[in-house]
Short mmCIF file of C-alpha atoms in Angstrom, two decimals:
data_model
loop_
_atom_site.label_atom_id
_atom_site.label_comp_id
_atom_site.label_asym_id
_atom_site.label_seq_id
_atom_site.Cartn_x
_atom_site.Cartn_y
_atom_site.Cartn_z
CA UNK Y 1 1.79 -45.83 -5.24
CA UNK Y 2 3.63 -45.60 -1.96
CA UNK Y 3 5.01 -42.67 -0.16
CA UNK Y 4 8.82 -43.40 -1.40
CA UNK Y 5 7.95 -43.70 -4.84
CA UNK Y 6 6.09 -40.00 -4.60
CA UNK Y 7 9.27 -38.61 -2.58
CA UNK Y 8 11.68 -36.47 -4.09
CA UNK Y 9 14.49 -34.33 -3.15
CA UNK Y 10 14.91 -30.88 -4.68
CA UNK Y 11 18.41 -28.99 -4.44
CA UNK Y 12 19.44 -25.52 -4.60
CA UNK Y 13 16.42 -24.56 -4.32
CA UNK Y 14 15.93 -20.04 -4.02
CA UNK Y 15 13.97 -18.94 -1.22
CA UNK Y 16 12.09 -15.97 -1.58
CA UNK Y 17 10.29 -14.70 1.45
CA UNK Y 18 13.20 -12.24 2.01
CA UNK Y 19 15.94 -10.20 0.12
CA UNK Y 20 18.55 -12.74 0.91
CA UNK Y 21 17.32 -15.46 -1.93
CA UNK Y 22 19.04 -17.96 -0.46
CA UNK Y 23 19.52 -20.74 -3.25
CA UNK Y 24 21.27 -23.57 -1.57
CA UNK Y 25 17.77 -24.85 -0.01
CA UNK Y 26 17.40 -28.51 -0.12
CA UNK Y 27 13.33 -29.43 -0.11
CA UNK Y 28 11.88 -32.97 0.90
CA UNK Y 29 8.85 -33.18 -1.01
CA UNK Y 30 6.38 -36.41 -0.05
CA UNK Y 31 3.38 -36.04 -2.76
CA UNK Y 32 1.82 -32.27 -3.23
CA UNK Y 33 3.64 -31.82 0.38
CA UNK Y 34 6.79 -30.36 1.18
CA UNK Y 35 8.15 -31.70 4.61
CA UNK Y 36 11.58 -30.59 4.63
CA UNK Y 37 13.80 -27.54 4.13
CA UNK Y 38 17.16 -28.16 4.77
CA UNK Y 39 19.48 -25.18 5.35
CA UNK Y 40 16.74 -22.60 5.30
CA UNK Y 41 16.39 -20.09 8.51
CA UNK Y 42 13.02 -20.29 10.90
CA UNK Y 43 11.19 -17.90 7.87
CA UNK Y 44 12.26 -19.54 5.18
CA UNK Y 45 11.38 -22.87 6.79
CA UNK Y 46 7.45 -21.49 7.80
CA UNK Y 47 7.55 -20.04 3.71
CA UNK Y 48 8.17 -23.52 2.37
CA UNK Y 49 6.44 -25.80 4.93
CA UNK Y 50 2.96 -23.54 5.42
CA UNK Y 51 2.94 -23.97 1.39
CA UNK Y 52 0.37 -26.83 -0.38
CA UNK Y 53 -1.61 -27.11 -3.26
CA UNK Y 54 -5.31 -26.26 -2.27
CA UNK Y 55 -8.14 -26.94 -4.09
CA UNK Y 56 -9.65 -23.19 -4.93
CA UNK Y 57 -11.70 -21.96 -8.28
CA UNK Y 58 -8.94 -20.98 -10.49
CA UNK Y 59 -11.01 -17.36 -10.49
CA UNK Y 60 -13.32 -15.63 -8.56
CA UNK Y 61 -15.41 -12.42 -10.10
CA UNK Y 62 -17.28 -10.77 -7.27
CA UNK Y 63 -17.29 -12.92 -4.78
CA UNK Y 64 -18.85 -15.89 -6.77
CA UNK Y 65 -16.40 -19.19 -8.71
CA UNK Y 66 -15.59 -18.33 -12.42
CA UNK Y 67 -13.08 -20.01 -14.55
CA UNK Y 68 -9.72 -18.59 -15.83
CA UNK Y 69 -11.04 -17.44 -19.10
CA UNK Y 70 -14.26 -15.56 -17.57
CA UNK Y 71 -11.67 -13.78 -14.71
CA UNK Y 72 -9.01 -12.50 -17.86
CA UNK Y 73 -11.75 -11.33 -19.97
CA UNK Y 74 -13.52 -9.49 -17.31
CA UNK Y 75 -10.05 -8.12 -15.96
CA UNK Y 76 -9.42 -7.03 -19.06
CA UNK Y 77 -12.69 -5.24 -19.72
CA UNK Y 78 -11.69 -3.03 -16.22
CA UNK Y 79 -8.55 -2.30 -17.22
CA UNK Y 80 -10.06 -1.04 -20.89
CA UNK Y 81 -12.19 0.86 -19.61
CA UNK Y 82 -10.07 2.79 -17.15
CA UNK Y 83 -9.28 5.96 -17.39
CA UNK Y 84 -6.62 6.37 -14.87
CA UNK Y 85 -5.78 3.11 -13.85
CA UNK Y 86 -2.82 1.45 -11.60
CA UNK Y 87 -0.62 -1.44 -11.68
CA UNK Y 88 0.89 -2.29 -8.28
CA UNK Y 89 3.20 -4.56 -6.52
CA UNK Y 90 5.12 -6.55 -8.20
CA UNK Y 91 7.25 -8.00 -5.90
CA UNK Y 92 6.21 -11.90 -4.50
CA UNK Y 93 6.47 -12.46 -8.63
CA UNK Y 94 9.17 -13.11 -10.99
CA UNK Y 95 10.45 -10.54 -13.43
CA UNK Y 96 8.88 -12.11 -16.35
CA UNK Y 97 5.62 -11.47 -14.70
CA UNK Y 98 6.70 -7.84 -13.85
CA UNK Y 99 7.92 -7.08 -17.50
CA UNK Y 100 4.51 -7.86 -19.17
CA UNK Y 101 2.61 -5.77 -16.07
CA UNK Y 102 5.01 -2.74 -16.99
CA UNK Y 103 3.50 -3.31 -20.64
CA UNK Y 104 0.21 -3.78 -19.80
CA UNK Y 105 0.33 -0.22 -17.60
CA UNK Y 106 2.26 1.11 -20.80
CA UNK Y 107 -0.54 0.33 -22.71
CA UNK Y 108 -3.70 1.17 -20.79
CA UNK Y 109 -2.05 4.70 -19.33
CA UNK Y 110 -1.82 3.89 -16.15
CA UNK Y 111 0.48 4.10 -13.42
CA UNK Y 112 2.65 1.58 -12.34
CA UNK Y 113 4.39 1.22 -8.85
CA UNK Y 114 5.85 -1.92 -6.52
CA UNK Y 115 6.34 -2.06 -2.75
CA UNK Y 116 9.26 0.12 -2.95
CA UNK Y 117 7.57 2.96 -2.58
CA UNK Y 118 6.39 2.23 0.77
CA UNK Y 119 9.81 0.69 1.83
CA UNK Y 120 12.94 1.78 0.53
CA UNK Y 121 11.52 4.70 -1.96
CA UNK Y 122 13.93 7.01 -0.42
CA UNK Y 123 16.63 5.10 -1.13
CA UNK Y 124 15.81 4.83 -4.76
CA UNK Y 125 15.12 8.92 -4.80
CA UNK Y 126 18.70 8.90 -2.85
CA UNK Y 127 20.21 6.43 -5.31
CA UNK Y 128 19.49 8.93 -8.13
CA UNK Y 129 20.80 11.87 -7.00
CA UNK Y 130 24.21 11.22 -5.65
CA UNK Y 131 24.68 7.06 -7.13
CA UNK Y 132 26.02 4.15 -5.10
CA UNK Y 133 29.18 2.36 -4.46
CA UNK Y 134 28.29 -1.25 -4.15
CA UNK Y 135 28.90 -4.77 -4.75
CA UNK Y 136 27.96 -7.95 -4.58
CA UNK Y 137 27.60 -10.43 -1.72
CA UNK Y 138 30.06 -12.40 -2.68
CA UNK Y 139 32.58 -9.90 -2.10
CA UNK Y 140 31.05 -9.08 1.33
CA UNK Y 141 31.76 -12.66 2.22
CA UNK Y 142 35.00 -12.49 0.91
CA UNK Y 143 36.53 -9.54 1.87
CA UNK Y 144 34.63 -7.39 3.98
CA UNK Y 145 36.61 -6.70 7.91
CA UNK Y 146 34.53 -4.02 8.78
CA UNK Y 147 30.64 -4.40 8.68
CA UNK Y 148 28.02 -1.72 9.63
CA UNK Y 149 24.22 -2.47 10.00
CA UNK Y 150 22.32 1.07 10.40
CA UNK Y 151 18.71 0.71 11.36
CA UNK Y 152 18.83 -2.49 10.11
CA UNK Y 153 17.98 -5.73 12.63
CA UNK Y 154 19.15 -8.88 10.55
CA UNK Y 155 18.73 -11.23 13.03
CA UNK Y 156 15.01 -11.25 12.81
CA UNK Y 157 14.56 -9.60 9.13
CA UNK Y 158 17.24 -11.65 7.78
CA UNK Y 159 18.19 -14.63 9.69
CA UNK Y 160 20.42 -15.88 7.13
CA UNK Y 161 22.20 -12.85 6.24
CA UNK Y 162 25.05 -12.66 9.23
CA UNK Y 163 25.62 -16.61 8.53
CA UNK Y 164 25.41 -16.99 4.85
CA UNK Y 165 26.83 -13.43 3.66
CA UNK Y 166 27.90 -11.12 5.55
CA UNK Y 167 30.05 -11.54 9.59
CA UNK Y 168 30.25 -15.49 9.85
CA UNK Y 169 31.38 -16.68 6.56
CA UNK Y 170 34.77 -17.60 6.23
CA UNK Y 171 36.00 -15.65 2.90
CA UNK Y 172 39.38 -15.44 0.58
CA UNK Y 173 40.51 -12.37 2.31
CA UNK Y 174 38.64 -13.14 6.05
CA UNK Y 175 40.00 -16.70 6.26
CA UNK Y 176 39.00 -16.73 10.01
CA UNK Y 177 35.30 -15.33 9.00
CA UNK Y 178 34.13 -13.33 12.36
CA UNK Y 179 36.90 -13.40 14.16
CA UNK Y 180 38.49 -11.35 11.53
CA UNK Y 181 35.80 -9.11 11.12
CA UNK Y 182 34.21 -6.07 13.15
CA UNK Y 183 30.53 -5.65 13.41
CA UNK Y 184 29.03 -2.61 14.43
CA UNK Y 185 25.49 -2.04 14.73
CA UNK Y 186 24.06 1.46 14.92
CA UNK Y 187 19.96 1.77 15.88
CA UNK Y 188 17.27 3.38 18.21
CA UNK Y 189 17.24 0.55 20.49
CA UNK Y 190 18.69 -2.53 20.97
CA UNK Y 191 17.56 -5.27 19.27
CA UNK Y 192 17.91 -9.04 18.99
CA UNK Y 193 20.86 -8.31 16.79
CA UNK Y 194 22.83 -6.64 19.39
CA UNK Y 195 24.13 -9.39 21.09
CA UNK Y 196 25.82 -10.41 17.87
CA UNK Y 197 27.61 -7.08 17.16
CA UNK Y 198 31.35 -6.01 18.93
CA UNK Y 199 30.19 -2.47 18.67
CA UNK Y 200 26.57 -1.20 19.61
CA UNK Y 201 25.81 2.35 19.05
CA UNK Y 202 22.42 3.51 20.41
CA UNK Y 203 21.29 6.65 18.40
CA UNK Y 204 18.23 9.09 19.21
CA UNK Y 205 15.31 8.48 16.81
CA UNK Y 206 15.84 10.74 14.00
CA UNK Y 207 19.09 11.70 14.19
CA UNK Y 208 20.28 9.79 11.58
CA UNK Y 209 21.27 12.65 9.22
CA UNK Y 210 22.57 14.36 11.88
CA UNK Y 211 25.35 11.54 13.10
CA UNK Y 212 26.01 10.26 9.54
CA UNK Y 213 27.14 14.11 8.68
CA UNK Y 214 29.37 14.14 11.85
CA UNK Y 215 30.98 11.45 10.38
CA UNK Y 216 31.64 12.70 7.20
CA UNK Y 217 32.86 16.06 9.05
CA UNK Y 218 34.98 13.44 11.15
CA UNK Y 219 36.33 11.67 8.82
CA UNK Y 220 37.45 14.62 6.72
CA UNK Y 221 39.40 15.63 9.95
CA UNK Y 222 37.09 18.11 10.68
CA UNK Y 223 36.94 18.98 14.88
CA UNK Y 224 32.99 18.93 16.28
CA UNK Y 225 32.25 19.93 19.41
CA UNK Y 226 31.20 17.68 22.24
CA UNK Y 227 27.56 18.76 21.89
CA UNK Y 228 27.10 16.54 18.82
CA UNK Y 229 26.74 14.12 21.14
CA UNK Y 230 24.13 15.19 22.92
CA UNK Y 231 22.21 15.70 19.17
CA UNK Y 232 22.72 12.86 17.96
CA UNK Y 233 23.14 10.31 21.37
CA UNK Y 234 25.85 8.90 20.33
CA UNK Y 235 28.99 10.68 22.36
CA UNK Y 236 31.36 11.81 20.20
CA UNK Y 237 34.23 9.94 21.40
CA UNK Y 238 32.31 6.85 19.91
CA UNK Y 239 31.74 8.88 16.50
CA UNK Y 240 35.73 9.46 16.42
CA UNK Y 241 36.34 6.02 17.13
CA UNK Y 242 34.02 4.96 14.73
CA UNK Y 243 35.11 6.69 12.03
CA UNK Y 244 38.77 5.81 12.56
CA UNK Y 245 37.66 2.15 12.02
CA UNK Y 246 36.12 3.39 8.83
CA UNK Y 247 39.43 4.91 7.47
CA UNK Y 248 42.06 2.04 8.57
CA UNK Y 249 39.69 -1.23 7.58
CA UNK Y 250 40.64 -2.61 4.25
CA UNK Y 251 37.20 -3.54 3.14
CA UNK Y 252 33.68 -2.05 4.82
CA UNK Y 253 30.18 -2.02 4.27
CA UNK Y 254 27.74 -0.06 5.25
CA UNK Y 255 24.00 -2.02 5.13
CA UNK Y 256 20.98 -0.28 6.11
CA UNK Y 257 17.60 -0.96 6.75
CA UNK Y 258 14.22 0.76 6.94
CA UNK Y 259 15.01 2.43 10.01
CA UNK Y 260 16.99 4.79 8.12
CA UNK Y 261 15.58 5.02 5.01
CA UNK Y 262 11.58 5.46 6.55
CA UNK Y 263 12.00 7.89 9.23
CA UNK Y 264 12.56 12.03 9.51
CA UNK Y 265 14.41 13.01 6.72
CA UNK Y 266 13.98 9.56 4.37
CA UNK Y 267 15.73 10.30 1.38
CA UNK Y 268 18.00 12.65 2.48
CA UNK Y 269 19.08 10.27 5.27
CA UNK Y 270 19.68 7.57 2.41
CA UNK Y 271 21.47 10.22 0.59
CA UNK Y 272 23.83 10.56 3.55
CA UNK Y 273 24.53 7.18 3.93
CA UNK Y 274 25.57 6.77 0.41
CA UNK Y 275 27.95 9.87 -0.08
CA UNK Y 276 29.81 8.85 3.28
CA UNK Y 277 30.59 5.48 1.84
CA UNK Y 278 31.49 7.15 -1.30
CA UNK Y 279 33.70 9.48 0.44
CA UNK Y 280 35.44 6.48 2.13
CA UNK Y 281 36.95 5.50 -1.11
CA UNK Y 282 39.30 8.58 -0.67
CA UNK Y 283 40.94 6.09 2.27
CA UNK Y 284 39.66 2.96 1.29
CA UNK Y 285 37.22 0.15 -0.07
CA UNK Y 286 34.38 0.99 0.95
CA UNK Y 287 30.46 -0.08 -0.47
CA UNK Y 288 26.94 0.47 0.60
CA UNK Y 289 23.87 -1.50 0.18
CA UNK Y 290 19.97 -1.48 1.61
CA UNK Y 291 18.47 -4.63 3.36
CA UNK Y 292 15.41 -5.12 0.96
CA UNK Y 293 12.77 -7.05 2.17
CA UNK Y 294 10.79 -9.02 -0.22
CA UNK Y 295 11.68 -12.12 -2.29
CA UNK Y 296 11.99 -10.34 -5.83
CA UNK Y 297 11.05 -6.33 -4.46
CA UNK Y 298 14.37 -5.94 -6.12
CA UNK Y 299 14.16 -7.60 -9.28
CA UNK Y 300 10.85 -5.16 -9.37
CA UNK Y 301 13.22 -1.98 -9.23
CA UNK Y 302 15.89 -3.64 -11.81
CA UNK Y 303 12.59 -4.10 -14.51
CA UNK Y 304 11.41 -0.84 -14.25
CA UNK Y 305 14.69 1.25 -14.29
CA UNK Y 306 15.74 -0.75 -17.35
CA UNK Y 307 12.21 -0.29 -19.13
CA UNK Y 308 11.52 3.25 -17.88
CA UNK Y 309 14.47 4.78 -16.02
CA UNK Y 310 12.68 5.43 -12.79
CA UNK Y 311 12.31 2.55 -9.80
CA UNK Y 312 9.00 3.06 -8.52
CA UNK Y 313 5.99 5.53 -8.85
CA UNK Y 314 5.80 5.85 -12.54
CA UNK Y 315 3.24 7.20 -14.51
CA UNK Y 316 2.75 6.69 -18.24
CA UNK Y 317 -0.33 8.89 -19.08
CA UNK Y 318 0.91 11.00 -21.64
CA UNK Y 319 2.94 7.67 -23.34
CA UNK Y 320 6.16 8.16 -21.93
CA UNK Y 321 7.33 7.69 -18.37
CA UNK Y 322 7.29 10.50 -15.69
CA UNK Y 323 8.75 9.91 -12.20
CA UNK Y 324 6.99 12.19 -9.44
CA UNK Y 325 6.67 10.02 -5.78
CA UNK Y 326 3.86 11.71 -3.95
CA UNK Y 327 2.17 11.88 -6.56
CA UNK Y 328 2.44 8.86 -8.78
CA UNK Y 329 2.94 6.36 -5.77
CA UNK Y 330 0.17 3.89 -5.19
CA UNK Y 331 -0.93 5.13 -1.45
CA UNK Y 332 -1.18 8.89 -2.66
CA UNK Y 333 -2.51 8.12 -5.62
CA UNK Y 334 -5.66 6.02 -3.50
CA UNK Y 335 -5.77 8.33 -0.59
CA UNK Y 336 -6.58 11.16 -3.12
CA UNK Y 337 -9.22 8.84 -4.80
CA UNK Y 338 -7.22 9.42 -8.21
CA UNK Y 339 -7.43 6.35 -9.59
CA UNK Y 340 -10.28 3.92 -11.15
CA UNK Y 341 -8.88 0.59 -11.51
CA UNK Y 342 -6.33 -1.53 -9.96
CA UNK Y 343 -4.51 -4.41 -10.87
CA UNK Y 344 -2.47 -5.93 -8.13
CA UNK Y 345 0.01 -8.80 -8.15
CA UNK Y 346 2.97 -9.64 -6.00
CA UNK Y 347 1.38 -8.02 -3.29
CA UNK Y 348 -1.16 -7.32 -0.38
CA UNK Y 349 -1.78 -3.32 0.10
CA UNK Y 350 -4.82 -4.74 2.04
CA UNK Y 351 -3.06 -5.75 4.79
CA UNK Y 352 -0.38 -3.23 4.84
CA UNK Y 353 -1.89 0.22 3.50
CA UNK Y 354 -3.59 3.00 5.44
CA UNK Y 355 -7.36 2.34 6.26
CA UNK Y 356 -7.91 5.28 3.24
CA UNK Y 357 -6.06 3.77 0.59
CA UNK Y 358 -8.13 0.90 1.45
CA UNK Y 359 -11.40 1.94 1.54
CA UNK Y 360 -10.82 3.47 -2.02
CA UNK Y 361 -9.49 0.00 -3.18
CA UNK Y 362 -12.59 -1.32 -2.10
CA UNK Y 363 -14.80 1.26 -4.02
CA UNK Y 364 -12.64 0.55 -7.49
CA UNK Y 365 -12.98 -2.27 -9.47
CA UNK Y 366 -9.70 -3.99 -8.53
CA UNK Y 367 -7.87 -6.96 -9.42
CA UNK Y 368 -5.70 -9.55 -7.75
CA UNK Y 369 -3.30 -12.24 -8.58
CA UNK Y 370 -2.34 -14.00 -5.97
CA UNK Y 371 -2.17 -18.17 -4.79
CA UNK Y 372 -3.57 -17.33 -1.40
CA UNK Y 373 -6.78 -15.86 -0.24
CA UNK Y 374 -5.67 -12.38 1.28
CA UNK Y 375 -7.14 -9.01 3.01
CA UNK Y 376 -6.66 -7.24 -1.09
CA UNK Y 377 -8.36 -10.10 -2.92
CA UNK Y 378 -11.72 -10.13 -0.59
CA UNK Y 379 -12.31 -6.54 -1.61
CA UNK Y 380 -11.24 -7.08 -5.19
CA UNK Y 381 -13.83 -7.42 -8.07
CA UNK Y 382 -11.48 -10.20 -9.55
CA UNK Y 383 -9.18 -12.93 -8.01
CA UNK Y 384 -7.31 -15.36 -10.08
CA UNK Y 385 -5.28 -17.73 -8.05
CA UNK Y 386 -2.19 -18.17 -9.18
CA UNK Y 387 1.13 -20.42 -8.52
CA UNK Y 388 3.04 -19.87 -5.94
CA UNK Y 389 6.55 -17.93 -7.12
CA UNK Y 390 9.38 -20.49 -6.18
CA UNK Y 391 6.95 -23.06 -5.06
CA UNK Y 392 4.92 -24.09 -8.00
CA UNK Y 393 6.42 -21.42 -10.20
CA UNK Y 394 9.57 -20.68 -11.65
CA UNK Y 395 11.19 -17.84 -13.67
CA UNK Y 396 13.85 -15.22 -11.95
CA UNK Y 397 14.29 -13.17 -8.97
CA UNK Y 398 16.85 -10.77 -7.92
CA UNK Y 399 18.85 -10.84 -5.05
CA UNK Y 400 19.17 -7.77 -2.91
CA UNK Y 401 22.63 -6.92 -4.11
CA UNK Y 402 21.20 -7.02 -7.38
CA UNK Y 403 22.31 -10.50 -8.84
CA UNK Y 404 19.85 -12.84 -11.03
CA UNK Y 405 19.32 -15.68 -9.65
CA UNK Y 406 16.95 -18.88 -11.24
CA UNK Y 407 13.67 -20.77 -9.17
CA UNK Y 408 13.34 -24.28 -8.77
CA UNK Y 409 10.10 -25.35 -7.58
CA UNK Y 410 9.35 -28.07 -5.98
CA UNK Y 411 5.55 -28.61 -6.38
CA UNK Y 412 3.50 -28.76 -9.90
CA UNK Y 413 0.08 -27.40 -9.28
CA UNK Y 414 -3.18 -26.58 -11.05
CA UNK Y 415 -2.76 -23.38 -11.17
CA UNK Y 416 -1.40 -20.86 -13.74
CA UNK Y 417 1.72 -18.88 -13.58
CA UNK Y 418 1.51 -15.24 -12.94
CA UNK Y 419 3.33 -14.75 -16.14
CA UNK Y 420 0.82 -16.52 -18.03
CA UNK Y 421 -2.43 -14.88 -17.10
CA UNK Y 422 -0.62 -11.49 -17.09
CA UNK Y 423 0.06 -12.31 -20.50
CA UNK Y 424 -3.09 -13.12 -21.25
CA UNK Y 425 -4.65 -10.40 -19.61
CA UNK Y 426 -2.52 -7.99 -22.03
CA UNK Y 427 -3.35 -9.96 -25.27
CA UNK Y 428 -7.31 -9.24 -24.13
CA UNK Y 429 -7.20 -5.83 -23.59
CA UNK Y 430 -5.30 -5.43 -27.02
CA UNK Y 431 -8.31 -7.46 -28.62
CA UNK Y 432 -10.82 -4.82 -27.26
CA UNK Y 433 -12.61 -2.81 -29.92
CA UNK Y 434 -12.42 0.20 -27.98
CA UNK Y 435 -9.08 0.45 -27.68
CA UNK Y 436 -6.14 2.17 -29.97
CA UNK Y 437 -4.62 0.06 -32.32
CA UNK Y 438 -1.04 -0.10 -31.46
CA UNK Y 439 1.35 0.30 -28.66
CA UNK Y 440 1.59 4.09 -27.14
CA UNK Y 441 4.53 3.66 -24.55
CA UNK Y 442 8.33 3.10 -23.81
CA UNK Y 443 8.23 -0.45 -23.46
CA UNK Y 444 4.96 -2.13 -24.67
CA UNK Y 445 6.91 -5.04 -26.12
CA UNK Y 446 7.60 -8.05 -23.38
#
């Protein structure tokens, strides 16, 4: 067979190595190979082209090849005979996958958590205490005139988001796109996405709170005093000015980024940032929305409100759910040495986590789903190599404004979906004799 009869075009393909799940992709694929990725940014382009179907044992059970049927079973024998185990991650997978871990956690008594809670946790906590104005991306594009990024850096966490979604796109209501649009960006330093901005605004670390009340005091007409400024580093004449924008634009948005919600004050900070935009409706249109990172981190969040009411850091001990971050999140929970099992998918707290939460991840008998080798699955008792999510596996992501959104993948590879061993990872522990007959939970049904 030659080389055009193996090559294939794929269209509208979703990318998801970030929030932005761009789906108008356009993949080249020669054989088990894809060489092009048409439209996609310099990340998206590295995701898709670094990606090929290796030849791996399907399973791996302490260090030595197994097949997928010896790797389930003995997954499923951990996970039995755990007493306080944890399901984490849940975000480089597809929400089918996440909806039968959320059972399987329901069923065993364990906790479940995703990346959330060691990116923007606080602005779940700050979601549920004073709600969110939002919208879709589509309306961004289409009406937005007035666009704030607060500790945010899109140009390098998002490449695609100022072109695609949110300053250069030409919309129904911005039919000049940037030219009839103000972007402001407000951060500790100036990034690679200053250049891009009309307005820069160069605030002292951890004053966010601080400057995000003066402009709700501002905005309210209230008079501050010129040491605000000093406070917050931003002088105040820039805070009035600011804020003025805010009032007289007919559509703004207020995106923000980890730099907000992960330093002094967290939540709170969040919490800010949401009842200011709220408060703008008194003048005008005006929505807020975090930059999540992740391709499906969101779609993670969406699962487990809808099956537990709570978006990260759940615990489901007692047979219903119980929301407590701190002490139900996945690096507290293994810095304390509570837990005795993991199961990890969508995920590499390996890599990422405090040397603690490590070392305890190493002493547990742990489990990993994931198609590459990584940091989490050389410590883990069991790795099962699984397809790629978007790549060689398809199902449904969420976007970061919260919109569904199909995969197409390109490749077909030997390798099992993480939906299907999940699945079959539940239907084994059900089968074990030592376990209750029955579901216990909220949601054990997937």
């Amino acid at each position: 067979m030659c080389i055009r009869d193996r090559l294939k075009v794929v269209s509208n393909a979703s990318c998801t190595f970030c929030g932005c799940v761009c789906d108008d992709i356009e993949l080249t694929v020669e054989g088990h190979t894809i060489t092009k990725a048409k439209n996609a940014c310099v990340l998206g382009k590295a995701w898709f082209l670094n990606h090929h179907i290796e030849d791996r044992p399907v399973a791996m059970i302490d260090g030595k090849a197994a097949t997928l049927e010896e790797g389930i079973e003995r997954a499923a024998q951990i996970l039995a005979n755990a007493r306080y185990p944890i399901v984490y991650g849940l975000s480089d997978t597809t929400c089918e996958a996440q909806r039968v871990a959320v059972a399987i956690a329901d069923r065993i008594g364990g906790c479940v958590d995703t990346t959330t809670s060691v990116c923007h946790g606080p602005s779940g906590m700050a979601f549920q205490g004073v709600g969110e104005v939002t919208c879709s991306l589509g309306e961004v594009k289409n009406r937005a005139d007035l666009v704030i990024f607060w500790g945010s850096n899109p140009a390098e966490s998002h490449p695609r988001h100022w072109g695609r979604y949110s300053t250069m796109p030409k919309g129904l209501f911005v039919p000049r796109g940037r030219k009839d649009r103000t972007v402001v960006l407000v951060d500790v330093r100036r990034t690679k996405s200053a250049p891009g901005a009309d307005i820069f605004l160069q605030i002292k670390p951890r004053k966010d709170f601080e400057a995000l009340w003066a402009l709700r005091a501002l905005v309210k007409g209230v008079e501050l005093d010129a040491s605000v400024g000093d406070e917050t580093g931003i002088p105040l004449e820039q805070l009035k000015d600011l804020a003025q924008r805010m009032k007289t634009c007919k559509f703004g948005v207020l995106f923000f980024g980890m730099g907000l919600s992960m330093t002094r004050g967290k939540h709170m900070n969040s919490a800010a940032l949401l009842t200011l935009a709220a408060e703008m409706n008194t003048f005008t249109k005006f929505v807020a929305m975090p930059m999540r990172g992740h391709g499906n981190v969101t779609g993670g969040d969406v699962i487990l409100r809808y099956t537990t009411g709570y978006p990260f850091g759940i615990s489901l001990t007692r047979g219903y759910p119980r929301f407590n971050p701190g002490e139900f999140s996945t690096i507290d929970l293994l810095i304390r040495g509570d837990c005795d099992a993991a199961l990890i998918l969508g995920a590499d707290p390996g890599a990422t986590m405090p040397q603690p939460a490590i070392d305890h991840l190493a002493r547990i008998p742990t489990i990993v789903l994931d198609p590459k080798v990584t940091h989490t699955s050389r410590l883990a008792r069991v790795h099962i190599t699984t397809a790629a999510t978007g790549i060689s596996a398809g199902g449904t992501v969420y976007r970061m404004d919260e919109i569904p959104l199909p995969l197409r993948p390109p490749l077909k590879g030997p390798y099992p979906t993480d939906e299907e061993v999940i699945r079959r990872i539940r239907e084994a522990v059900a089968k074990k004799e030592d376990w209750m007959p029955g579901m216990n939970g909220v949601h054990a049904a997937a």
